[in-house]
Structure formats: structure tokens, C-alpha cells
PDB file of C-alpha atoms in Angstrom:
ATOM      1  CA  UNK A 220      72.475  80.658 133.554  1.00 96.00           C
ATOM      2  CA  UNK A 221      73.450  83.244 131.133  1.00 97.00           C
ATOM      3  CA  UNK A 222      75.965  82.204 128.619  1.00 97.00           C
ATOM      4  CA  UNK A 223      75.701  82.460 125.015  1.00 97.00           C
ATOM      5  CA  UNK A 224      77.920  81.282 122.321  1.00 98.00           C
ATOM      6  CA  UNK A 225      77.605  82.304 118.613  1.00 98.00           C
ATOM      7  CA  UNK A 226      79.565  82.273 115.120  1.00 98.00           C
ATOM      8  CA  UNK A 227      78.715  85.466 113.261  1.00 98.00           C
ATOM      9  CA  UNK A 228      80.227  87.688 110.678  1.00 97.00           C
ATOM     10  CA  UNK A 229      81.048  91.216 112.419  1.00 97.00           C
ATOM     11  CA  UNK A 230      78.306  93.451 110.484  1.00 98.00           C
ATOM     12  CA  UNK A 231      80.051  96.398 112.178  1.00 97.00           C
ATOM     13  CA  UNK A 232      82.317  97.846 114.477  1.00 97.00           C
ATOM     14  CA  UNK A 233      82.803 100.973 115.552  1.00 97.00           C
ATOM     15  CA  UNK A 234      85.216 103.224 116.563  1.00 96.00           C
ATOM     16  CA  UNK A 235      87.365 102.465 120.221  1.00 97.00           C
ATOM     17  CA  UNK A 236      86.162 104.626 122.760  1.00 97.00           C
ATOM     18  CA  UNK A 237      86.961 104.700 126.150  1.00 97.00           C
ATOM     19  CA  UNK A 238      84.467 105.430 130.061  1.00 96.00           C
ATOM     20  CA  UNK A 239      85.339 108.631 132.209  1.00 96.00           C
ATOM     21  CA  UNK A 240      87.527 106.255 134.046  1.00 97.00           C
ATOM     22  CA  UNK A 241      89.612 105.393 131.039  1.00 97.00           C
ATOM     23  CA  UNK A 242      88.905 101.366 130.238  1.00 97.00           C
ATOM     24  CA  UNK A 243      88.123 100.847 126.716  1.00 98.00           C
ATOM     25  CA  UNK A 244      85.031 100.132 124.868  1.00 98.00           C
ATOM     26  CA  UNK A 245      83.873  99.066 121.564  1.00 98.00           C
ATOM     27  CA  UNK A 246      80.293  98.165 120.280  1.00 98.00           C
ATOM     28  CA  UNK A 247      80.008  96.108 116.979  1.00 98.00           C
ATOM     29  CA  UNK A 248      77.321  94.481 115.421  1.00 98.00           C
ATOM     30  CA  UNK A 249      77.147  90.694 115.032  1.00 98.00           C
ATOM     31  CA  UNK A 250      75.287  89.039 112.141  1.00 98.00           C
ATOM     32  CA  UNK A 251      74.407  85.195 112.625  1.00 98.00           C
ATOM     33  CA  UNK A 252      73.086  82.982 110.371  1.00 97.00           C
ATOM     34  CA  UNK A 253      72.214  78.990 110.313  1.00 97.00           C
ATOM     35  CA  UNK A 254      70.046  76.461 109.580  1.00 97.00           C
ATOM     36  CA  UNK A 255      68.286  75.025 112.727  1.00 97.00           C
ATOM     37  CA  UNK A 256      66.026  72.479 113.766  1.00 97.00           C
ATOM     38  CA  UNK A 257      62.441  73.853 115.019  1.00 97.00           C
ATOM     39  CA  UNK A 258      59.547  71.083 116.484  1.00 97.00           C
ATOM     40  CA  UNK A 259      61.396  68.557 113.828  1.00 97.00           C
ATOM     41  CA  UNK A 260      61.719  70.610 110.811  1.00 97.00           C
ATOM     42  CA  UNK A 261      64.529  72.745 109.108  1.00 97.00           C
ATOM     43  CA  UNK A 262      64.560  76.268 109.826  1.00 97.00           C
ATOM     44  CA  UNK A 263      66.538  78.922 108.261  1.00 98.00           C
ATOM     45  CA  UNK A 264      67.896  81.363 111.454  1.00 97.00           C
ATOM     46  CA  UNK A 265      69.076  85.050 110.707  1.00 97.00           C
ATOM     47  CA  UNK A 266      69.614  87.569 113.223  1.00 97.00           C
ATOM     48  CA  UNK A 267      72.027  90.572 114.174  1.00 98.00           C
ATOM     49  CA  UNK A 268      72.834  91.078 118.100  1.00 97.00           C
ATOM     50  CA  UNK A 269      74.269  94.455 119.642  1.00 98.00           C
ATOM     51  CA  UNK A 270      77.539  93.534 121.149  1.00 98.00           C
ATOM     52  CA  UNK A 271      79.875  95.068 123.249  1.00 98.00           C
ATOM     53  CA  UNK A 272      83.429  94.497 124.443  1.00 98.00           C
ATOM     54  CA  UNK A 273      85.166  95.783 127.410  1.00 98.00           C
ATOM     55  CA  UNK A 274      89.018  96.186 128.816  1.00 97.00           C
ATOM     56  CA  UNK A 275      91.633  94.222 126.548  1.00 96.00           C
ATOM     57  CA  UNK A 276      89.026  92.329 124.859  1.00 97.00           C
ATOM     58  CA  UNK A 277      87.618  95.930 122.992  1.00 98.00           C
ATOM     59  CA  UNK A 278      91.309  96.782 121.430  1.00 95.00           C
ATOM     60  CA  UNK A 279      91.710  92.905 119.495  1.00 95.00           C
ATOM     61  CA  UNK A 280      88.424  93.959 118.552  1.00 96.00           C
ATOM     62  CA  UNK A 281      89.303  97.239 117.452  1.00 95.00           C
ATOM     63  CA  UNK A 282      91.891  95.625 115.363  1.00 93.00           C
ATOM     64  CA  UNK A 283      88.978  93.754 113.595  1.00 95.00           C
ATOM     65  CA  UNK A 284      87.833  94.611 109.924  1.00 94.00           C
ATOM     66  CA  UNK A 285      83.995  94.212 109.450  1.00 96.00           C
ATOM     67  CA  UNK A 286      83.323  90.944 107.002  1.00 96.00           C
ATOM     68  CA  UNK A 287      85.475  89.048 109.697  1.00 97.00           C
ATOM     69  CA  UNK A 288      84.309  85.676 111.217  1.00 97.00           C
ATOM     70  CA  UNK A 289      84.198  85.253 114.526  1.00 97.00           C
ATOM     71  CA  UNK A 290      83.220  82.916 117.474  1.00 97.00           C
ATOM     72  CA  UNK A 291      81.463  85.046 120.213  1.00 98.00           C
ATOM     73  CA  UNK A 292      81.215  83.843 123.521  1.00 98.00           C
ATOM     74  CA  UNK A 293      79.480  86.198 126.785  1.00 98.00           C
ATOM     75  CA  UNK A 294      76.317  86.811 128.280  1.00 98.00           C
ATOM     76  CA  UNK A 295      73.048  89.373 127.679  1.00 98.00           C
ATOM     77  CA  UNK A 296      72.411  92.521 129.622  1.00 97.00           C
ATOM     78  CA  UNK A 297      70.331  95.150 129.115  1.00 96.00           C
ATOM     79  CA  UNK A 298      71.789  97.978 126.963  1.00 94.00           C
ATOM     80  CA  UNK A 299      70.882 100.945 129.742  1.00 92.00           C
ATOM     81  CA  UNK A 300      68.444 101.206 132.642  1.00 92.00           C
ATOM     82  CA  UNK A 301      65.890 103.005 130.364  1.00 95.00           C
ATOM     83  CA  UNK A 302      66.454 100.574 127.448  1.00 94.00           C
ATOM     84  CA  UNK A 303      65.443  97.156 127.749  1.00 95.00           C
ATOM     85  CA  UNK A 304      66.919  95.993 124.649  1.00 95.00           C
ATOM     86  CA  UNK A 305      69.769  92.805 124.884  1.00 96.00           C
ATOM     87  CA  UNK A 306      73.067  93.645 124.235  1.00 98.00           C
ATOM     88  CA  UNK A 307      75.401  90.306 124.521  1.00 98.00           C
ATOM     89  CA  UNK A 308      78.680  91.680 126.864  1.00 98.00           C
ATOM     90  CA  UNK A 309      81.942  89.947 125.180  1.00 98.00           C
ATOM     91  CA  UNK A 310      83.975  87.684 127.080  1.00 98.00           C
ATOM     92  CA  UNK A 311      86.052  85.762 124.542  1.00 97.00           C
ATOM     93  CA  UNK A 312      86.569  86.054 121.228  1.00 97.00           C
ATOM     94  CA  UNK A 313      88.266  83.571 118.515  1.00 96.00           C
ATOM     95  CA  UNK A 314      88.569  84.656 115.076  1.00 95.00           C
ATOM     96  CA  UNK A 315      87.551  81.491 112.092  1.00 95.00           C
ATOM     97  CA  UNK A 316      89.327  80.317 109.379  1.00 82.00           C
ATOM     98  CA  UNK A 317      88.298  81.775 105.708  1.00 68.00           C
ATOM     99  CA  UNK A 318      88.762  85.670 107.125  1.00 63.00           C
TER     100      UNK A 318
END
């Protein structure tokens, strides 16, 4: 299974470009942060993922300011072949209250 789910402020988003065969594309920056639970004690959780958004999906995104709330929901890939690093791939996106 690889399915992720997060509510994050968009850090950053840059500009809408599109592949050689036209679809759109738009990476952003998601910042997360929450209290969890960790082997029975509070934790305080910050982190800030890579994401990407393809077809439709990367021009509501476009239309995104950075500061924005939003609930995240896709899966991890690898950003190339040579890098290694996880980028989460956007599948769905829902925008939160207090924007």
C-alpha cells in the first residue's frame, strides 16, 4: 500500500509548467505540522514534503496562493531515476477552512 494523506500549509508553489507532450505540471512544497503520539508520549511532528501535481489537478493548484491550507491526499515516488528522494504525486486535493 502506498497512500498518504496529510493537512499542510502550501510552503510553496511554483510556477505551471507543462511535459514535451503538453499535460501540465506543478511542484509545491507542503509544510506539516502536529502533535503525535510516539511509544506513549507526546511528540511535536514538523516536516516539509516535495509534492507534485499532474493533469487538471496542477491548474486548481496553480490557482493556489502559498499560506493556503490544504488536505493532501496521493502516494510517494521517487523524484527521478538518479534521485532517490520521495516526492508525494497528488491525487486529490481539498482546500480547509481559515484560508
Amino acid at each position: 500500500m502506498n497512500d498518504l494523506r496529510v493537512d499542510a500549509v502550501l510552503a510553496e508553489v511554483q510556477p505551471l509548467r507543462r511535459t514535451p507532450a503538453g499535460v501540465p505540471v506543478l511542484s509545491c512544497i507542503l509544510a506539516h505540522e502536529s502533535k503525535q503520539i510516539e511509544a506513549g508520549s507526546p511528540r511535536d511532528v514538523s516536516v516539509e514534503l516535495q509534492a507534485v501535481a499532474v493533469g487538471e489537478l496542477a491548474g486548481v493548484l496553480a490557482a493556489a496562493a502559498p499560506g493556503m491550507r490544504i488536505r493532501a491526499t496521493g502516494f510517494l515516488a521517487a523524484k527521478s531515476l538518479r534521485s532517490r528522494a520521495p516526492v508525494m504525486h497528488l491525487n486529490k486535493i481539498e482546500f480547509l477552512e481559515g484560508n
